[in-house]
Amino acid sequence: MLEQLAPGHVEMVRDLLIDVLMPDQVRALADVLGEVSRRMAAGPGESRAAADETACSGAGAGAGAGADVGAEAAADLRA
């Protein structure tokens, strides 16, 4: 979908960001994107704990809907 809305954007991000990172750096980026996603889902003024509680459904630390979103975004860019 993004490729349709902004032709060339995915390729440019892949070239400038993803392709220069080591696998552990891509995983770290996915963690960061997951945290951002959790905070956005929690809404303005929500604490990190509230965001984690909302996103996490009994899984270990770092797992939750937001982490999945971040991981999927990073995987899409690597593909």
Short mmCIF file of the N, C-alpha and C atoms (twelve columns), coordinates in Angstrom:
data_MODEL
# 
_entry.id   MODEL 
# 
loop_
_atom_site.group_PDB 
_atom_site.id 
_atom_site.type_symbol 
_atom_site.label_atom_id 
_atom_site.label_alt_id 
_atom_site.label_comp_id 
_atom_site.label_asym_id 
_atom_site.label_seq_id 
_atom_site.Cartn_x 
_atom_site.Cartn_y 
_atom_site.Cartn_z 
_atom_site.pdbx_PDB_model_num 
ATOM 1   N N  . MET A 1  0.823  -1.195  0.000  1 
ATOM 2   C CA . MET A 1  0.000  0.000   0.000  1 
ATOM 3   C C  . MET A 1  0.864  1.254   0.000  1 
ATOM 4   N N  . LEU A 2  1.890  1.290   0.838  1 
ATOM 5   C CA . LEU A 2  2.763  2.458   0.883  1 
ATOM 6   C C  . LEU A 2  3.421  2.694   -0.465 1 
ATOM 7   N N  . GLU A 3  3.815  1.614   -1.118 1 
ATOM 8   C CA . GLU A 3  4.456  1.744   -2.422 1 
ATOM 9   C C  . GLU A 3  3.519  2.415   -3.426 1 
ATOM 10  N N  . GLN A 4  2.208  2.160   -3.318 1 
ATOM 11  C CA . GLN A 4  1.238  2.783   -4.216 1 
ATOM 12  C C  . GLN A 4  1.063  4.264   -3.895 1 
ATOM 13  N N  . LEU A 5  1.094  4.593   -2.596 1 
ATOM 14  C CA . LEU A 5  0.884  5.983   -2.184 1 
ATOM 15  C C  . LEU A 5  2.122  6.852   -2.377 1 
ATOM 16  N N  . ALA A 6  3.286  6.249   -2.221 1 
ATOM 17  C CA . ALA A 6  4.534  7.005   -2.341 1 
ATOM 18  C C  . ALA A 6  5.547  6.168   -3.115 1 
ATOM 19  N N  . PRO A 7  5.398  6.136   -4.424 1 
ATOM 20  C CA . PRO A 7  6.304  5.319   -5.237 1 
ATOM 21  C C  . PRO A 7  7.764  5.666   -4.956 1 
ATOM 22  N N  . GLY A 8  8.568  4.652   -4.804 1 
ATOM 23  C CA . GLY A 8  9.984  4.862   -4.551 1 
ATOM 24  C C  . GLY A 8  10.348 5.014   -3.088 1 
ATOM 25  N N  . HIS A 9  9.380  5.314   -2.227 1 
ATOM 26  C CA . HIS A 9  9.677  5.554   -0.812 1 
ATOM 27  C C  . HIS A 9  10.215 4.298   -0.134 1 
ATOM 28  N N  . VAL A 10 9.564  3.172   -0.336 1 
ATOM 29  C CA . VAL A 10 9.998  1.929   0.314  1 
ATOM 30  C C  . VAL A 10 11.412 1.576   -0.130 1 
ATOM 31  N N  . GLU A 11 11.687 1.687   -1.423 1 
ATOM 32  C CA . GLU A 11 13.020 1.385   -1.935 1 
ATOM 33  C C  . GLU A 11 14.066 2.337   -1.356 1 
ATOM 34  N N  . MET A 12 13.718 3.622   -1.245 1 
ATOM 35  C CA . MET A 12 14.656 4.600   -0.710 1 
ATOM 36  C C  . MET A 12 14.961 4.323   0.771  1 
ATOM 37  N N  . VAL A 13 13.919 4.029   1.538  1 
ATOM 38  C CA . VAL A 13 14.126 3.721   2.961  1 
ATOM 39  C C  . VAL A 13 14.965 2.463   3.088  1 
ATOM 40  N N  . ARG A 14 14.682 1.472   2.274  1 
ATOM 41  C CA . ARG A 14 15.462 0.229   2.302  1 
ATOM 42  C C  . ARG A 14 16.927 0.529   1.987  1 
ATOM 43  N N  . ASP A 15 17.170 1.302   0.934  1 
ATOM 44  C CA . ASP A 15 18.548 1.620   0.532  1 
ATOM 45  C C  . ASP A 15 19.293 2.442   1.578  1 
ATOM 46  N N  . LEU A 16 18.619 3.437   2.145  1 
ATOM 47  C CA . LEU A 16 19.292 4.372   3.051  1 
ATOM 48  C C  . LEU A 16 19.328 3.920   4.505  1 
ATOM 49  N N  . LEU A 17 18.402 3.061   4.902  1 
ATOM 50  C CA . LEU A 17 18.308 2.702   6.313  1 
ATOM 51  C C  . LEU A 17 18.501 1.211   6.560  1 
ATOM 52  N N  . ILE A 18 17.674 0.399   5.986  1 
ATOM 53  C CA . ILE A 18 17.661 -1.021  6.322  1 
ATOM 54  C C  . ILE A 18 18.899 -1.748  5.794  1 
ATOM 55  N N  . ASP A 19 19.264 -1.525  4.546  1 
ATOM 56  C CA . ASP A 19 20.373 -2.267  3.946  1 
ATOM 57  C C  . ASP A 19 21.728 -1.983  4.604  1 
ATOM 58  N N  . VAL A 20 21.871 -0.877  5.297  1 
ATOM 59  C CA . VAL A 20 23.148 -0.544  5.939  1 
ATOM 60  C C  . VAL A 20 23.235 -1.059  7.372  1 
ATOM 61  N N  . LEU A 21 22.142 -1.609  7.888  1 
ATOM 62  C CA . LEU A 21 22.119 -2.093  9.260  1 
ATOM 63  C C  . LEU A 21 22.468 -3.572  9.331  1 
ATOM 64  N N  . MET A 22 23.096 -3.952  10.439 1 
ATOM 65  C CA . MET A 22 23.347 -5.356  10.739 1 
ATOM 66  C C  . MET A 22 22.046 -5.962  11.264 1 
ATOM 67  N N  . PRO A 23 21.889 -7.279  11.199 1 
ATOM 68  C CA . PRO A 23 20.648 -7.904  11.670 1 
ATOM 69  C C  . PRO A 23 20.265 -7.514  13.097 1 
ATOM 70  N N  . ASP A 24 21.234 -7.416  14.006 1 
ATOM 71  C CA . ASP A 24 20.897 -7.027  15.379 1 
ATOM 72  C C  . ASP A 24 20.420 -5.583  15.450 1 
ATOM 73  N N  . GLN A 25 20.909 -4.735  14.559 1 
ATOM 74  C CA . GLN A 25 20.448 -3.351  14.512 1 
ATOM 75  C C  . GLN A 25 19.023 -3.268  13.969 1 
ATOM 76  N N  . VAL A 26 18.700 -4.128  12.998 1 
ATOM 77  C CA . VAL A 26 17.331 -4.158  12.464 1 
ATOM 78  C C  . VAL A 26 16.376 -4.612  13.560 1 
ATOM 79  N N  . ARG A 27 16.795 -5.607  14.355 1 
ATOM 80  C CA . ARG A 27 15.951 -6.058  15.474 1 
ATOM 81  C C  . ARG A 27 15.760 -4.938  16.487 1 
ATOM 82  N N  . ALA A 28 16.825 -4.182  16.767 1 
ATOM 83  C CA . ALA A 28 16.719 -3.049  17.698 1 
ATOM 84  C C  . ALA A 28 15.761 -2.000  17.141 1 
ATOM 85  N N  . LEU A 29 15.838 -1.732  15.845 1 
ATOM 86  C CA . LEU A 29 14.926 -0.779  15.210 1 
ATOM 87  C C  . LEU A 29 13.487 -1.272  15.333 1 
ATOM 88  N N  . ALA A 30 13.278 -2.567  15.138 1 
ATOM 89  C CA . ALA A 30 11.935 -3.132  15.279 1 
ATOM 90  C C  . ALA A 30 11.428 -2.958  16.709 1 
ATOM 91  N N  . ASP A 31 12.312 -3.120  17.696 1 
ATOM 92  C CA . ASP A 31 11.923 -2.897  19.093 1 
ATOM 93  C C  . ASP A 31 11.499 -1.452  19.314 1 
ATOM 94  N N  . VAL A 32 12.273 -0.527  18.755 1 
ATOM 95  C CA . VAL A 32 11.952 0.896   18.894 1 
ATOM 96  C C  . VAL A 32 10.614 1.201   18.230 1 
ATOM 97  N N  . LEU A 33 10.423 0.708   17.013 1 
ATOM 98  C CA . LEU A 33 9.161  0.950   16.315 1 
ATOM 99  C C  . LEU A 33 7.991  0.333   17.066 1 
ATOM 100 N N  . GLY A 34 8.220  -0.812  17.695 1 
ATOM 101 C CA . GLY A 34 7.177  -1.441  18.500 1 
ATOM 102 C C  . GLY A 34 6.795  -0.576  19.682 1 
ATOM 103 N N  . GLU A 35 7.792  0.004   20.355 1 
ATOM 104 C CA . GLU A 35 7.519  0.889   21.492 1 
ATOM 105 C C  . GLU A 35 6.750  2.122   21.038 1 
ATOM 106 N N  . VAL A 36 7.155  2.713   19.925 1 
ATOM 107 C CA . VAL A 36 6.442  3.872   19.394 1 
ATOM 108 C C  . VAL A 36 4.995  3.505   19.090 1 
ATOM 109 N N  . SER A 37 4.805  2.349   18.472 1 
ATOM 110 C CA . SER A 37 3.458  1.895   18.141 1 
ATOM 111 C C  . SER A 37 2.609  1.702   19.393 1 
ATOM 112 N N  . ARG A 38 3.190  1.089   20.431 1 
ATOM 113 C CA . ARG A 38 2.444  0.897   21.684 1 
ATOM 114 C C  . ARG A 38 2.033  2.238   22.284 1 
ATOM 115 N N  . ARG A 39 2.950  3.195   22.274 1 
ATOM 116 C CA . ARG A 39 2.635  4.507   22.852 1 
ATOM 117 C C  . ARG A 39 1.573  5.225   22.032 1 
ATOM 118 N N  . MET A 40 1.640  5.095   20.728 1 
ATOM 119 C CA . MET A 40 0.619  5.718   19.885 1 
ATOM 120 C C  . MET A 40 -0.739 5.078   20.132 1 
ATOM 121 N N  . ALA A 41 -0.761 3.757   20.292 1 
ATOM 122 C CA . ALA A 41 -2.020 3.057   20.540 1 
ATOM 123 C C  . ALA A 41 -2.603 3.433   21.896 1 
ATOM 124 N N  . ALA A 42 -1.723 3.692   22.880 1 
ATOM 125 C CA . ALA A 42 -2.186 4.043   24.218 1 
ATOM 126 C C  . ALA A 42 -2.775 5.453   24.248 1 
ATOM 127 N N  . GLY A 43 -2.321 6.310   23.360 1 
ATOM 128 C CA . GLY A 43 -2.842 7.665   23.306 1 
ATOM 129 C C  . GLY A 43 -1.989 8.641   24.086 1 
ATOM 130 N N  . PRO A 44 -2.241 9.929   23.894 1 
ATOM 131 C CA . PRO A 44 -1.457 10.967  24.551 1 
ATOM 132 C C  . PRO A 44 -1.583 10.894  26.072 1 
ATOM 133 N N  . GLY A 45 -0.470 11.107  26.744 1 
ATOM 134 C CA . GLY A 45 -0.479 11.187  28.197 1 
ATOM 135 C C  . GLY A 45 -0.473 9.845   28.905 1 
ATOM 136 N N  . GLU A 46 -0.530 8.758   28.169 1 
ATOM 137 C CA . GLU A 46 -0.510 7.439   28.801 1 
ATOM 138 C C  . GLU A 46 0.928  7.100   29.193 1 
ATOM 139 N N  . SER A 47 1.070  6.442   30.304 1 
ATOM 140 C CA . SER A 47 2.400  6.043   30.756 1 
ATOM 141 C C  . SER A 47 2.882  4.839   29.976 1 
ATOM 142 N N  . ARG A 48 4.181  4.579   30.047 1 
ATOM 143 C CA . ARG A 48 4.742  3.407   29.391 1 
ATOM 144 C C  . ARG A 48 4.116  2.142   29.959 1 
ATOM 145 N N  . ALA A 49 3.927  2.102   31.273 1 
ATOM 146 C CA . ALA A 49 3.325  0.920   31.891 1 
ATOM 147 C C  . ALA A 49 1.917  0.684   31.348 1 
ATOM 148 N N  . ALA A 50 1.153  1.753   31.175 1 
ATOM 149 C CA . ALA A 50 -0.204 1.612   30.641 1 
ATOM 150 C C  . ALA A 50 -0.153 1.117   29.203 1 
ATOM 151 N N  . ALA A 51 0.803  1.632   28.432 1 
ATOM 152 C CA . ALA A 51 0.939  1.190   27.044 1 
ATOM 153 C C  . ALA A 51 1.329  -0.277  27.001 1 
ATOM 154 N N  . ASP A 52 2.254  -0.686  27.861 1 
ATOM 155 C CA . ASP A 52 2.671  -2.087  27.900 1 
ATOM 156 C C  . ASP A 52 1.516  -2.977  28.309 1 
ATOM 157 N N  . GLU A 53 0.740  -2.542  29.299 1 
ATOM 158 C CA . GLU A 53 -0.391 -3.325  29.776 1 
ATOM 159 C C  . GLU A 53 -1.430 -3.497  28.678 1 
ATOM 160 N N  . THR A 54 -1.645 -2.448  27.890 1 
ATOM 161 C CA . THR A 54 -2.615 -2.491  26.804 1 
ATOM 162 C C  . THR A 54 -2.159 -3.419  25.691 1 
ATOM 163 N N  . ALA A 55 -0.864 -3.352  25.357 1 
ATOM 164 C CA . ALA A 55 -0.359 -4.095  24.209 1 
ATOM 165 C C  . ALA A 55 -0.017 -5.540  24.520 1 
ATOM 166 N N  . CYS A 56 0.354  -5.833  25.745 1 
ATOM 167 C CA . CYS A 56 0.865  -7.146  26.084 1 
ATOM 168 C C  . CYS A 56 -0.245 -8.042  26.617 1 
ATOM 169 N N  . SER A 57 -0.308 -9.237  26.072 1 
ATOM 170 C CA . SER A 57 -1.352 -10.155 26.520 1 
ATOM 171 C C  . SER A 57 -0.734 -11.384 27.167 1 
ATOM 172 N N  . GLY A 58 0.034  -11.165 28.237 1 
ATOM 173 C CA . GLY A 58 0.618  -12.269 28.981 1 
ATOM 174 C C  . GLY A 58 1.903  -12.791 28.394 1 
ATOM 175 N N  . ALA A 59 2.410  -12.175 27.350 1 
ATOM 176 C CA . ALA A 59 3.660  -12.630 26.753 1 
ATOM 177 C C  . ALA A 59 4.832  -11.987 27.482 1 
ATOM 178 N N  . GLY A 60 6.023  -12.411 27.133 1 
ATOM 179 C CA . GLY A 60 7.228  -11.882 27.774 1 
ATOM 180 C C  . GLY A 60 7.476  -10.442 27.395 1 
ATOM 181 N N  . ALA A 61 8.485  -9.851  28.016 1 
ATOM 182 C CA . ALA A 61 8.828  -8.453  27.770 1 
ATOM 183 C C  . ALA A 61 9.140  -8.255  26.296 1 
ATOM 184 N N  . GLY A 62 8.674  -7.150  25.773 1 
ATOM 185 C CA . GLY A 62 8.942  -6.821  24.381 1 
ATOM 186 C C  . GLY A 62 7.983  -7.485  23.404 1 
ATOM 187 N N  . ALA A 63 7.161  -8.372  23.889 1 
ATOM 188 C CA . ALA A 63 6.198  -9.007  22.996 1 
ATOM 189 C C  . ALA A 63 4.870  -8.320  23.178 1 
ATOM 190 N N  . GLY A 64 4.154  -8.155  22.191 1 
ATOM 191 C CA . GLY A 64 2.867  -7.484  22.255 1 
ATOM 192 C C  . GLY A 64 2.520  -6.994  20.878 1 
ATOM 193 N N  . ALA A 65 1.350  -6.430  20.747 1 
ATOM 194 C CA . ALA A 65 0.887  -5.998  19.430 1 
ATOM 195 C C  . ALA A 65 1.828  -4.980  18.822 1 
ATOM 196 N N  . GLY A 66 2.298  -4.033  19.607 1 
ATOM 197 C CA . GLY A 66 3.189  -3.008  19.081 1 
ATOM 198 C C  . GLY A 66 4.501  -3.573  18.600 1 
ATOM 199 N N  . ALA A 67 5.061  -4.507  19.353 1 
ATOM 200 C CA . ALA A 67 6.314  -5.130  18.946 1 
ATOM 201 C C  . ALA A 67 6.129  -5.854  17.625 1 
ATOM 202 N N  . ASP A 68 4.986  -6.512  17.462 1 
ATOM 203 C CA . ASP A 68 4.706  -7.202  16.218 1 
ATOM 204 C C  . ASP A 68 4.642  -6.222  15.063 1 
ATOM 205 N N  . VAL A 69 4.013  -5.077  15.286 1 
ATOM 206 C CA . VAL A 69 3.911  -4.062  14.235 1 
ATOM 207 C C  . VAL A 69 5.294  -3.584  13.832 1 
ATOM 208 N N  . GLY A 70 6.135  -3.294  14.817 1 
ATOM 209 C CA . GLY A 70 7.486  -2.836  14.527 1 
ATOM 210 C C  . GLY A 70 8.297  -3.891  13.787 1 
ATOM 211 N N  . ALA A 71 8.196  -5.128  14.232 1 
ATOM 212 C CA . ALA A 71 8.916  -6.219  13.588 1 
ATOM 213 C C  . ALA A 71 8.421  -6.404  12.158 1 
ATOM 214 N N  . GLU A 72 7.111  -6.324  11.950 1 
ATOM 215 C CA . GLU A 72 6.571  -6.472  10.605 1 
ATOM 216 C C  . GLU A 72 7.040  -5.342  9.701  1 
ATOM 217 N N  . ALA A 73 7.075  -4.117  10.236 1 
ATOM 218 C CA . ALA A 73 7.525  -2.981  9.439  1 
ATOM 219 C C  . ALA A 73 8.978  -3.161  9.019  1 
ATOM 220 N N  . ALA A 74 9.824  -3.570  9.948  1 
ATOM 221 C CA . ALA A 74 11.229 -3.777  9.631  1 
ATOM 222 C C  . ALA A 74 11.378 -4.917  8.627  1 
ATOM 223 N N  . ALA A 75 10.615 -5.996  8.798  1 
ATOM 224 C CA . ALA A 75 10.686 -7.127  7.868  1 
ATOM 225 C C  . ALA A 75 10.230 -6.705  6.485  1 
ATOM 226 N N  . ASP A 76 9.189  -5.886  6.393  1 
ATOM 227 C CA . ASP A 76 8.714  -5.411  5.102  1 
ATOM 228 C C  . ASP A 76 9.790  -4.606  4.398  1 
ATOM 229 N N  . LEU A 77 10.516 -3.798  5.149  1 
ATOM 230 C CA . LEU A 77 11.548 -2.971  4.549  1 
ATOM 231 C C  . LEU A 77 12.741 -3.799  4.087  1 
ATOM 232 N N  . ARG A 78 13.023 -4.905  4.789  1 
ATOM 233 C CA . ARG A 78 14.150 -5.766  4.407  1 
ATOM 234 C C  . ARG A 78 13.823 -6.571  3.155  1 
ATOM 235 N N  . ALA A 79 12.540 -6.866  2.947  1 
ATOM 236 C CA . ALA A 79 12.134 -7.742  1.836  1 
ATOM 237 C C  . ALA A 79 12.382 -7.124  0.480  1 
# 
